[in-house]
PDB file of C-alpha atoms in Angstrom:
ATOM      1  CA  UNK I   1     317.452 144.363 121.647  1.00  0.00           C
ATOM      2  CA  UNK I   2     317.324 146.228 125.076  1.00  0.00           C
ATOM      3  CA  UNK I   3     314.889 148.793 125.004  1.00  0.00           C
ATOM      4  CA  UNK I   4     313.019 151.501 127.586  1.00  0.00           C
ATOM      5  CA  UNK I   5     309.586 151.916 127.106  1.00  0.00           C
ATOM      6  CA  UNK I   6     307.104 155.373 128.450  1.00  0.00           C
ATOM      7  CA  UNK I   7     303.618 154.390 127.238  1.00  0.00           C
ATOM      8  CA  UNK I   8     302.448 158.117 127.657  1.00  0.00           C
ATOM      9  CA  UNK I   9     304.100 160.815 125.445  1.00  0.00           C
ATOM     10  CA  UNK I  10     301.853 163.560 127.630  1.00  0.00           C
ATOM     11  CA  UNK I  11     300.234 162.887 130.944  1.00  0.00           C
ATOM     12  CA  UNK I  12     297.535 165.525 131.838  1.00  0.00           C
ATOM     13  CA  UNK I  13     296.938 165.668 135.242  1.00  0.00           C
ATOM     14  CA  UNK I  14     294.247 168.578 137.487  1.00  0.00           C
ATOM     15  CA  UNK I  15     296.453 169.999 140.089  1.00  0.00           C
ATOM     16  CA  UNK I  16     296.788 168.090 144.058  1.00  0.00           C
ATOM     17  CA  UNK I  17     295.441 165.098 142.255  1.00  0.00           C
ATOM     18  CA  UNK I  18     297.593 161.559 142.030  1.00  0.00           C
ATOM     19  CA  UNK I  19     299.807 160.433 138.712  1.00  0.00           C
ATOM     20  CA  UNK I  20     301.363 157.902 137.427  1.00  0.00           C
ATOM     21  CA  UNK I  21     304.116 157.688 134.727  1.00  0.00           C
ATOM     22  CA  UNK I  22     304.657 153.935 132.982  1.00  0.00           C
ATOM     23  CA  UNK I  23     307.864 153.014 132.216  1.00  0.00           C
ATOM     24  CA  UNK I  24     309.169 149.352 130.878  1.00  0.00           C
ATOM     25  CA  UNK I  25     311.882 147.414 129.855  1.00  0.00           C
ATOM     26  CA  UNK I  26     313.008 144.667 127.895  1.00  0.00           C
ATOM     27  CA  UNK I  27     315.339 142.886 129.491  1.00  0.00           C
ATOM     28  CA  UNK I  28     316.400 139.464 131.775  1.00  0.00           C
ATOM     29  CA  UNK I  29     319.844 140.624 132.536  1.00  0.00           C
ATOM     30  CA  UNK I  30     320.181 142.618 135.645  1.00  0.00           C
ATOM     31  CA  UNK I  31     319.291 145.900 135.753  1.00  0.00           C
ATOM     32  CA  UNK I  32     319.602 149.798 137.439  1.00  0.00           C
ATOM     33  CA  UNK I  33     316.522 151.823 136.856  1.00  0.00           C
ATOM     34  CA  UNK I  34     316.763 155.535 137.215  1.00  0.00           C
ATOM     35  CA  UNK I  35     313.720 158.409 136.629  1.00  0.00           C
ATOM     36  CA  UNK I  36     314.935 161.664 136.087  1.00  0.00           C
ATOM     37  CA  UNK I  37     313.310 164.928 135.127  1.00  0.00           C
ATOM     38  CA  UNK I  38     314.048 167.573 132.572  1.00  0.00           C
ATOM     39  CA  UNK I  39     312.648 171.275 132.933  1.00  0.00           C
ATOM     40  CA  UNK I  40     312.677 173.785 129.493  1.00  0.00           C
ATOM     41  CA  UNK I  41     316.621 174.193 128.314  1.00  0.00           C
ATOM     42  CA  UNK I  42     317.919 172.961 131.306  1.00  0.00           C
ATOM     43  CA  UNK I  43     319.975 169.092 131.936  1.00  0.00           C
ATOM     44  CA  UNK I  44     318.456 166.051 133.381  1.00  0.00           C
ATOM     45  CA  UNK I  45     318.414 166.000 137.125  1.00  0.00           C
ATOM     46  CA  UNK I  46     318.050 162.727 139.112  1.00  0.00           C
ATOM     47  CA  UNK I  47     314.962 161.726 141.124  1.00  0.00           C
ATOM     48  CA  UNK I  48     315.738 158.390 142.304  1.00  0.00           C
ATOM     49  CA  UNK I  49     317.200 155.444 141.473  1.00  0.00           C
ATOM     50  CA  UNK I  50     317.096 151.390 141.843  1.00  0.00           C
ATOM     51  CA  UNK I  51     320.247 149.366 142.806  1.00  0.00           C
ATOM     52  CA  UNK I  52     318.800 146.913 144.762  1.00  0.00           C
ATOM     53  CA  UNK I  53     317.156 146.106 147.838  1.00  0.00           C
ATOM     54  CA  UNK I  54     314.053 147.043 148.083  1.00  0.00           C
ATOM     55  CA  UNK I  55     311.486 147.599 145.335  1.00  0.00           C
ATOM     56  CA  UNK I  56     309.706 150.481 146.834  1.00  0.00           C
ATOM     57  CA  UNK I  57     312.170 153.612 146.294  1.00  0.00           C
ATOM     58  CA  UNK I  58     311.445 157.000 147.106  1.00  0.00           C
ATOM     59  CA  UNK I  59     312.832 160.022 145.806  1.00  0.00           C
ATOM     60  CA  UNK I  60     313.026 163.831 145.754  1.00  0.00           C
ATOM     61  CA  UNK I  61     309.664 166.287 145.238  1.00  0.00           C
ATOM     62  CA  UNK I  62     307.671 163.603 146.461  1.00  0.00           C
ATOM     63  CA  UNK I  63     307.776 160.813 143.906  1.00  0.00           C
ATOM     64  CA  UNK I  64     308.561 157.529 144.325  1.00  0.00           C
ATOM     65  CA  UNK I  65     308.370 154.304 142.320  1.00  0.00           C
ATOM     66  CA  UNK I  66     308.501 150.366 142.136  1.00  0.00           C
ATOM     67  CA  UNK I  67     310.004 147.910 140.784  1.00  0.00           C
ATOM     68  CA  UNK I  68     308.327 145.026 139.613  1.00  0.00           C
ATOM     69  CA  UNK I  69     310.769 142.023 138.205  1.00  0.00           C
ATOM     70  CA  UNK I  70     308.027 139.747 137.050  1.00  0.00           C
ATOM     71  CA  UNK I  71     306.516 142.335 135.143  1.00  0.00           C
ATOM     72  CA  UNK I  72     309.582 144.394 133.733  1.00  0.00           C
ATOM     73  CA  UNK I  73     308.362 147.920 135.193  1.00  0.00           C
ATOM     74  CA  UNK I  74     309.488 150.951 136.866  1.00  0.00           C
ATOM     75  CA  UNK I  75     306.549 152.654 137.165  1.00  0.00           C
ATOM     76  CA  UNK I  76     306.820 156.695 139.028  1.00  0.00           C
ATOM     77  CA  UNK I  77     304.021 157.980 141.243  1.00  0.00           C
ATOM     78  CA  UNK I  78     302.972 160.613 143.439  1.00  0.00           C
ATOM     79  CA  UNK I  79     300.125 161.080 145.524  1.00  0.00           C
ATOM     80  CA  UNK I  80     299.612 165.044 144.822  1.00  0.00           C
ATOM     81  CA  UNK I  81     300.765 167.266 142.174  1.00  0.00           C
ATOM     82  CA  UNK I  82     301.760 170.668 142.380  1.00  0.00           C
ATOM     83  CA  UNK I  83     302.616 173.139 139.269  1.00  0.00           C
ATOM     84  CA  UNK I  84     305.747 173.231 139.357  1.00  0.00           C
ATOM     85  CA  UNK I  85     305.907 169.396 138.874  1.00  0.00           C
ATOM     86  CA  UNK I  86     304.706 170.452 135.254  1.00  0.00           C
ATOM     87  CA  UNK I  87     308.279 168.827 133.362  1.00  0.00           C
ATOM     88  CA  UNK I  88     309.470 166.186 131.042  1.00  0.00           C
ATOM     89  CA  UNK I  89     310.368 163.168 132.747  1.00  0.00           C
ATOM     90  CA  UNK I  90     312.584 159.982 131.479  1.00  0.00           C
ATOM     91  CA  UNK I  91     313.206 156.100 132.859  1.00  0.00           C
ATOM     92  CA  UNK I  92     316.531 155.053 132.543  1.00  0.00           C
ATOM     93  CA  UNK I  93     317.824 151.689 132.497  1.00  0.00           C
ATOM     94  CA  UNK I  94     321.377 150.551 132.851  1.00  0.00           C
ATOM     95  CA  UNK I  95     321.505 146.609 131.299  1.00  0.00           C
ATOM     96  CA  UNK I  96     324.002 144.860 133.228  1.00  0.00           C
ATOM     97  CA  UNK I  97     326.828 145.940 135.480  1.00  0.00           C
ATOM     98  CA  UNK I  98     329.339 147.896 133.365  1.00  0.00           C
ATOM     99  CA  UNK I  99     329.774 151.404 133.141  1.00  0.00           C
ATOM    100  CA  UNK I 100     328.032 152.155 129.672  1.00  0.00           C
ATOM    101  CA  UNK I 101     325.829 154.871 128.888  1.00  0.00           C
ATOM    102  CA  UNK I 102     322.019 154.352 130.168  1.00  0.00           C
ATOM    103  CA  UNK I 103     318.895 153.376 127.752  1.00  0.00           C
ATOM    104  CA  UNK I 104     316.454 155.800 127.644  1.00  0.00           C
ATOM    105  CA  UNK I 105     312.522 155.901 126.966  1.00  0.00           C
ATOM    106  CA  UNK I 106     311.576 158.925 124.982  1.00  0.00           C
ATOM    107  CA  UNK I 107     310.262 160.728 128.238  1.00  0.00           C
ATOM    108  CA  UNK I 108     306.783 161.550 129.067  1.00  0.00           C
ATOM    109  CA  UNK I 109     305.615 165.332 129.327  1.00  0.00           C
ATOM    110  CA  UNK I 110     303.927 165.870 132.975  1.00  0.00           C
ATOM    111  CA  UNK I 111     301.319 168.662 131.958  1.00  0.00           C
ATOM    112  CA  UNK I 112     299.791 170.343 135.303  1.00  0.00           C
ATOM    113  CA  UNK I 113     296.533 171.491 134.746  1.00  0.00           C
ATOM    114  CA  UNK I 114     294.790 174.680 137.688  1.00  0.00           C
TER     115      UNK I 114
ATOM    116  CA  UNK Z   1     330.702 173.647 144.486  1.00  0.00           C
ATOM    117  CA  UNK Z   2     330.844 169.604 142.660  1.00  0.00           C
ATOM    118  CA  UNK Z   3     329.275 169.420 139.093  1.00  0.00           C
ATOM    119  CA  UNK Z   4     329.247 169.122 135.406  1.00  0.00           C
ATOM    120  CA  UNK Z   5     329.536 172.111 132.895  1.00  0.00           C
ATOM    121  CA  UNK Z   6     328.849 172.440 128.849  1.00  0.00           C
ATOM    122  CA  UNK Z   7     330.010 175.444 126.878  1.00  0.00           C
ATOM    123  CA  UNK Z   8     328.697 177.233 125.511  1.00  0.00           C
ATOM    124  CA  UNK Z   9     325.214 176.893 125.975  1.00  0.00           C
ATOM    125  CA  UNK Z  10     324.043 178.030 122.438  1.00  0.00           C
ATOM    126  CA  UNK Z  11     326.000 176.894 119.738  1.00  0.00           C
ATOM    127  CA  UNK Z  12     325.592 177.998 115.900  1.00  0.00           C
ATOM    128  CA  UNK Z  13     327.316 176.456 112.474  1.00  0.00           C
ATOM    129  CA  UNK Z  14     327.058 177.137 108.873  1.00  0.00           C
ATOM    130  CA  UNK Z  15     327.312 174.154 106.915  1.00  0.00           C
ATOM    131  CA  UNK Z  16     330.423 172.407 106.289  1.00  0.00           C
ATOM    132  CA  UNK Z  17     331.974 173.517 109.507  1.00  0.00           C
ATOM    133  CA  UNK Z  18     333.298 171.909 112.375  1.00  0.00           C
ATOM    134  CA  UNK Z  19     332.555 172.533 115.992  1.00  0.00           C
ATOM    135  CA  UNK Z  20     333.890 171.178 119.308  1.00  0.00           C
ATOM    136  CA  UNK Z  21     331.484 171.201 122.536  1.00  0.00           C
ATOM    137  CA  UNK Z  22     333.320 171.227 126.125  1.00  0.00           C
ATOM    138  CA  UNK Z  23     332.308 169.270 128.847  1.00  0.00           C
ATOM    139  CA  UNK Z  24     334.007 169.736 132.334  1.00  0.00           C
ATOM    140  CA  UNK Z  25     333.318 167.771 135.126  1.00  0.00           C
ATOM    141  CA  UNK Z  26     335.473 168.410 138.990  1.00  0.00           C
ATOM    142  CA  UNK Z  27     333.630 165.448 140.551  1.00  0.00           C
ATOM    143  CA  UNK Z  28     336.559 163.057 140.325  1.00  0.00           C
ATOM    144  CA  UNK Z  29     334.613 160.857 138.120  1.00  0.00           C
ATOM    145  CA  UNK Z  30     335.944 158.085 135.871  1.00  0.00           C
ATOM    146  CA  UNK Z  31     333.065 157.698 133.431  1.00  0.00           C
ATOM    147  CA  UNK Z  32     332.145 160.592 131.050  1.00  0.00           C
ATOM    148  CA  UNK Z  33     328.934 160.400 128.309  1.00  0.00           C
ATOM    149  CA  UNK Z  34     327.873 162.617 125.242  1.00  0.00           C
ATOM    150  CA  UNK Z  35     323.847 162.118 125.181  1.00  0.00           C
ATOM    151  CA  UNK Z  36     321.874 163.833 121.566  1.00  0.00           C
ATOM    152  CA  UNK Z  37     318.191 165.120 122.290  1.00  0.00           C
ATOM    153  CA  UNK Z  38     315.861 165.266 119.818  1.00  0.00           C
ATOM    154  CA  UNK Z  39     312.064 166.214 120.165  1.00  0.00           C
ATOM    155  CA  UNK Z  40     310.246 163.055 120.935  1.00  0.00           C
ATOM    156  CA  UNK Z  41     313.554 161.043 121.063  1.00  0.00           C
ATOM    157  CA  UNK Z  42     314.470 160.903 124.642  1.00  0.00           C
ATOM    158  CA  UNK Z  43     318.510 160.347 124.671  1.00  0.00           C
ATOM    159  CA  UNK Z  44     320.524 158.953 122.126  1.00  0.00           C
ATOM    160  CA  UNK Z  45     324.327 157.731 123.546  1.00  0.00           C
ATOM    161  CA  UNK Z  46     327.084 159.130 121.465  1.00  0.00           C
ATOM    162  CA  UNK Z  47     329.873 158.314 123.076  1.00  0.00           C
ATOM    163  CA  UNK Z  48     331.210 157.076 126.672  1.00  0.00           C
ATOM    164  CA  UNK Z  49     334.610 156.517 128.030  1.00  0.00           C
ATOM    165  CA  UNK Z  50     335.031 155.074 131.176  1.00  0.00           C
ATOM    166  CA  UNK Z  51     338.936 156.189 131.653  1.00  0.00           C
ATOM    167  CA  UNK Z  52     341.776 158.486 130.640  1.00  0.00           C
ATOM    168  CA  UNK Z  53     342.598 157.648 127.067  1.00  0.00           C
ATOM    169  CA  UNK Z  54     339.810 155.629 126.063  1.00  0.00           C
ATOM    170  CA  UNK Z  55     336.469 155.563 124.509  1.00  0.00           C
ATOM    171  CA  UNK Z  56     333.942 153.575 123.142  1.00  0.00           C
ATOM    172  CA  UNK Z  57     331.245 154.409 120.578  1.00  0.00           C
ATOM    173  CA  UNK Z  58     327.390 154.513 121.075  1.00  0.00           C
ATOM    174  CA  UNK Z  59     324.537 154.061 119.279  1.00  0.00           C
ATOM    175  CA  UNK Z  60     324.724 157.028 116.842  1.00  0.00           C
ATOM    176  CA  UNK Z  61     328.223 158.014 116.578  1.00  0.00           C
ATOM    177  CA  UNK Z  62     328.690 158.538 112.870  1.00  0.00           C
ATOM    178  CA  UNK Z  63     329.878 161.996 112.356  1.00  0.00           C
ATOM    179  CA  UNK Z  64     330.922 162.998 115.888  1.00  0.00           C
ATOM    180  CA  UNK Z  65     334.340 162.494 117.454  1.00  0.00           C
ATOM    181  CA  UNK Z  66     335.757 162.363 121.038  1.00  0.00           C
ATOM    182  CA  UNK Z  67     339.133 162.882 122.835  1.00  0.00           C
ATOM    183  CA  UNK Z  68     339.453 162.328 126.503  1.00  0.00           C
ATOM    184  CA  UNK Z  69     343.049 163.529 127.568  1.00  0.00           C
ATOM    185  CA  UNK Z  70     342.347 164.369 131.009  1.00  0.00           C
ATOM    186  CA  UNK Z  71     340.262 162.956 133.422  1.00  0.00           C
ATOM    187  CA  UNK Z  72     338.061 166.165 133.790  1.00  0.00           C
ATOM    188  CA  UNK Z  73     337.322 166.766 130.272  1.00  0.00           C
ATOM    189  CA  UNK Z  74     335.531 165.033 127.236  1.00  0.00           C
ATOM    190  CA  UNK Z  75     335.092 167.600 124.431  1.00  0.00           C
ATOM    191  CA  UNK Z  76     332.649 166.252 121.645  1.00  0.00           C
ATOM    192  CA  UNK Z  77     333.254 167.800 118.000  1.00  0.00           C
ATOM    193  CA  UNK Z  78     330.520 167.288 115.510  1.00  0.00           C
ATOM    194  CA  UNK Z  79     332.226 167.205 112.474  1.00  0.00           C
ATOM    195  CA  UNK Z  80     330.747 168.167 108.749  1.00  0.00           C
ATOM    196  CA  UNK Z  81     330.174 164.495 107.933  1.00  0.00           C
ATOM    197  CA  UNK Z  82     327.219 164.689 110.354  1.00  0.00           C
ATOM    198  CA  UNK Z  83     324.087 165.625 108.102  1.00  0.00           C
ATOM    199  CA  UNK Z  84     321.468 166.510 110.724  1.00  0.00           C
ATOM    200  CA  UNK Z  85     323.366 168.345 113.603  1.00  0.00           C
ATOM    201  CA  UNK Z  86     320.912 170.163 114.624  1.00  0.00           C
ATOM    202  CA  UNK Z  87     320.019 169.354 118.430  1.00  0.00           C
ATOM    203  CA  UNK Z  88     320.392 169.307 122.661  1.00  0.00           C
ATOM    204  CA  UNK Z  89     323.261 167.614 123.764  1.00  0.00           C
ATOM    205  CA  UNK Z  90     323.936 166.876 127.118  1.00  0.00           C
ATOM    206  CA  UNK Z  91     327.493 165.326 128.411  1.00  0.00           C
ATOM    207  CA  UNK Z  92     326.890 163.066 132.161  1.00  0.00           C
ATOM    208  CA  UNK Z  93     329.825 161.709 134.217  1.00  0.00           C
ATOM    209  CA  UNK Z  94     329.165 159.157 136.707  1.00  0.00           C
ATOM    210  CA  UNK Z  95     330.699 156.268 138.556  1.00  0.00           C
ATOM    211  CA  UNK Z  96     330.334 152.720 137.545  1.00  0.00           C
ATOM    212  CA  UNK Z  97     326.922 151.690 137.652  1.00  0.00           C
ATOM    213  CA  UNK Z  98     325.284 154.613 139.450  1.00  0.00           C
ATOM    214  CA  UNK Z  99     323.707 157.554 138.503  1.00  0.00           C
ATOM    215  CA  UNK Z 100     324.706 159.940 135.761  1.00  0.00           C
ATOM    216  CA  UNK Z 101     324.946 163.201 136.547  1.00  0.00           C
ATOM    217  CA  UNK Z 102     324.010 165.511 133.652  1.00  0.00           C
ATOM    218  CA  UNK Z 103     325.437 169.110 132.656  1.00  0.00           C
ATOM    219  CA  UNK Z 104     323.396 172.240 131.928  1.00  0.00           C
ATOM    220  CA  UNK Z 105     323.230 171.403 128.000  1.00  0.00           C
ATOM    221  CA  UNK Z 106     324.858 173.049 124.190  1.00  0.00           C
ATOM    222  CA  UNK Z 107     321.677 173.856 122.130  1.00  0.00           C
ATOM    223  CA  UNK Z 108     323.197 173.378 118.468  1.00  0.00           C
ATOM    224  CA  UNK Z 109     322.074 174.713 115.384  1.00  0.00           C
ATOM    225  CA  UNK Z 110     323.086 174.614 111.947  1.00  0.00           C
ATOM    226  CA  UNK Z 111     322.591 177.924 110.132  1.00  0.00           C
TER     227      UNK Z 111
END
């Protein structure tokens, strides 16, 4: 089965220092991988996204992430961390090229520590 | 201004009852998604349909129906048969294979 894995239910990270958030897949058909964030009572909003190209991507706020084939990942970084990155934040995977719904992981809470 | 909107955002049943969730959308998109949060869950697919007149169940779709009569709007009703109700749900649009675009959220909760 096609599945979307976050390692990390809850990341705590000290304020201006680096992160990252694992995310992997199980998959060998082709894939779009998506990271999006989710703030308190409020919809997902998109950060960035794989189609293709290249495997470096960057996105909004500062993150970015890569794609690694051989190893199935999509992991999200970012150098320095404010407070307000303090969110819950989900890898989405889209198996194959039709338009069904994405596959989620179960998100990984971002906890920003002064 | 482009975008996706739920109504309402708080939602509350007694048991037994049926309830019907709107999603608009007025970014000329074909595809249209119901998505159920739970705690710990991530998102669970309900539904999708990727045109006028059509849709296709998802992974958890027992006790939830669909109708998609206009190209703007996919209301979701969670019907009685649907034992634990209780949840976020979120309804995307997007265009083939690129991103969804989520709406603002119904928080439903059965009384």
């Amino acid at each position: 089965a096609q599945s979307v894995t976050q390692l990390d239910s809850q990341v705590p990270v000290f304020e201006e220092a680096p992160v990252e958030l694992r995310c992997n897949y199980s998959s060998s058909v082709s894939v779009y991988l998506f990271w999006y964030v989710q703030y308190p009572n409020q919809g997902l909003q998109l950060l960035l996204k794989y189609l293709s190209g290249s495997t470096l991507v960057k996105g909004i706020n500062g993150f970015e992430a890569e794609f690694n084939k051989s190893q199935t990942s999509f992991h999200l970084r970012k150098p320095s961390v404010h407070i307000s990155d303090t969110a819950e934040y989900f890898c989405a995977v889209r198996f194959g090229g039709g338009a069904d719904g994405l596959t989620f992981g179960k998100g990984t809470h971002l906890i920003i520590q002064p | 201004d482009g975008g996706i909107t739920q109504s309402p955002k708080y939602l509350f049943r007694k048991e037994g009852q049926n309830v019907t969730l709107s999603c608009e959308q007025n970014l000329n998109h074909d595809a249209m998604y119901w998505y159920r949060q739970d705690p710990g869950q991530g998102l669970r697919l309900i539904y999708y349909s990727q045109i006028v007149n059509d849709f296709q169940k998802g992974d958890i779709a027992e006790g939830y129906s669909v109708s998609r009569e206009k190209k703007e709007s996919f209301p979701l009703t969670v019907t009685s048969a649907q034992k634990n109700p209780t949840a976020f749900y979120l309804c995307a649009s997007s265009t083939r294979v690129y991103e969804q675009f989520f709406g603002p959220g119904t928080r439903l909760t059965v009384l």
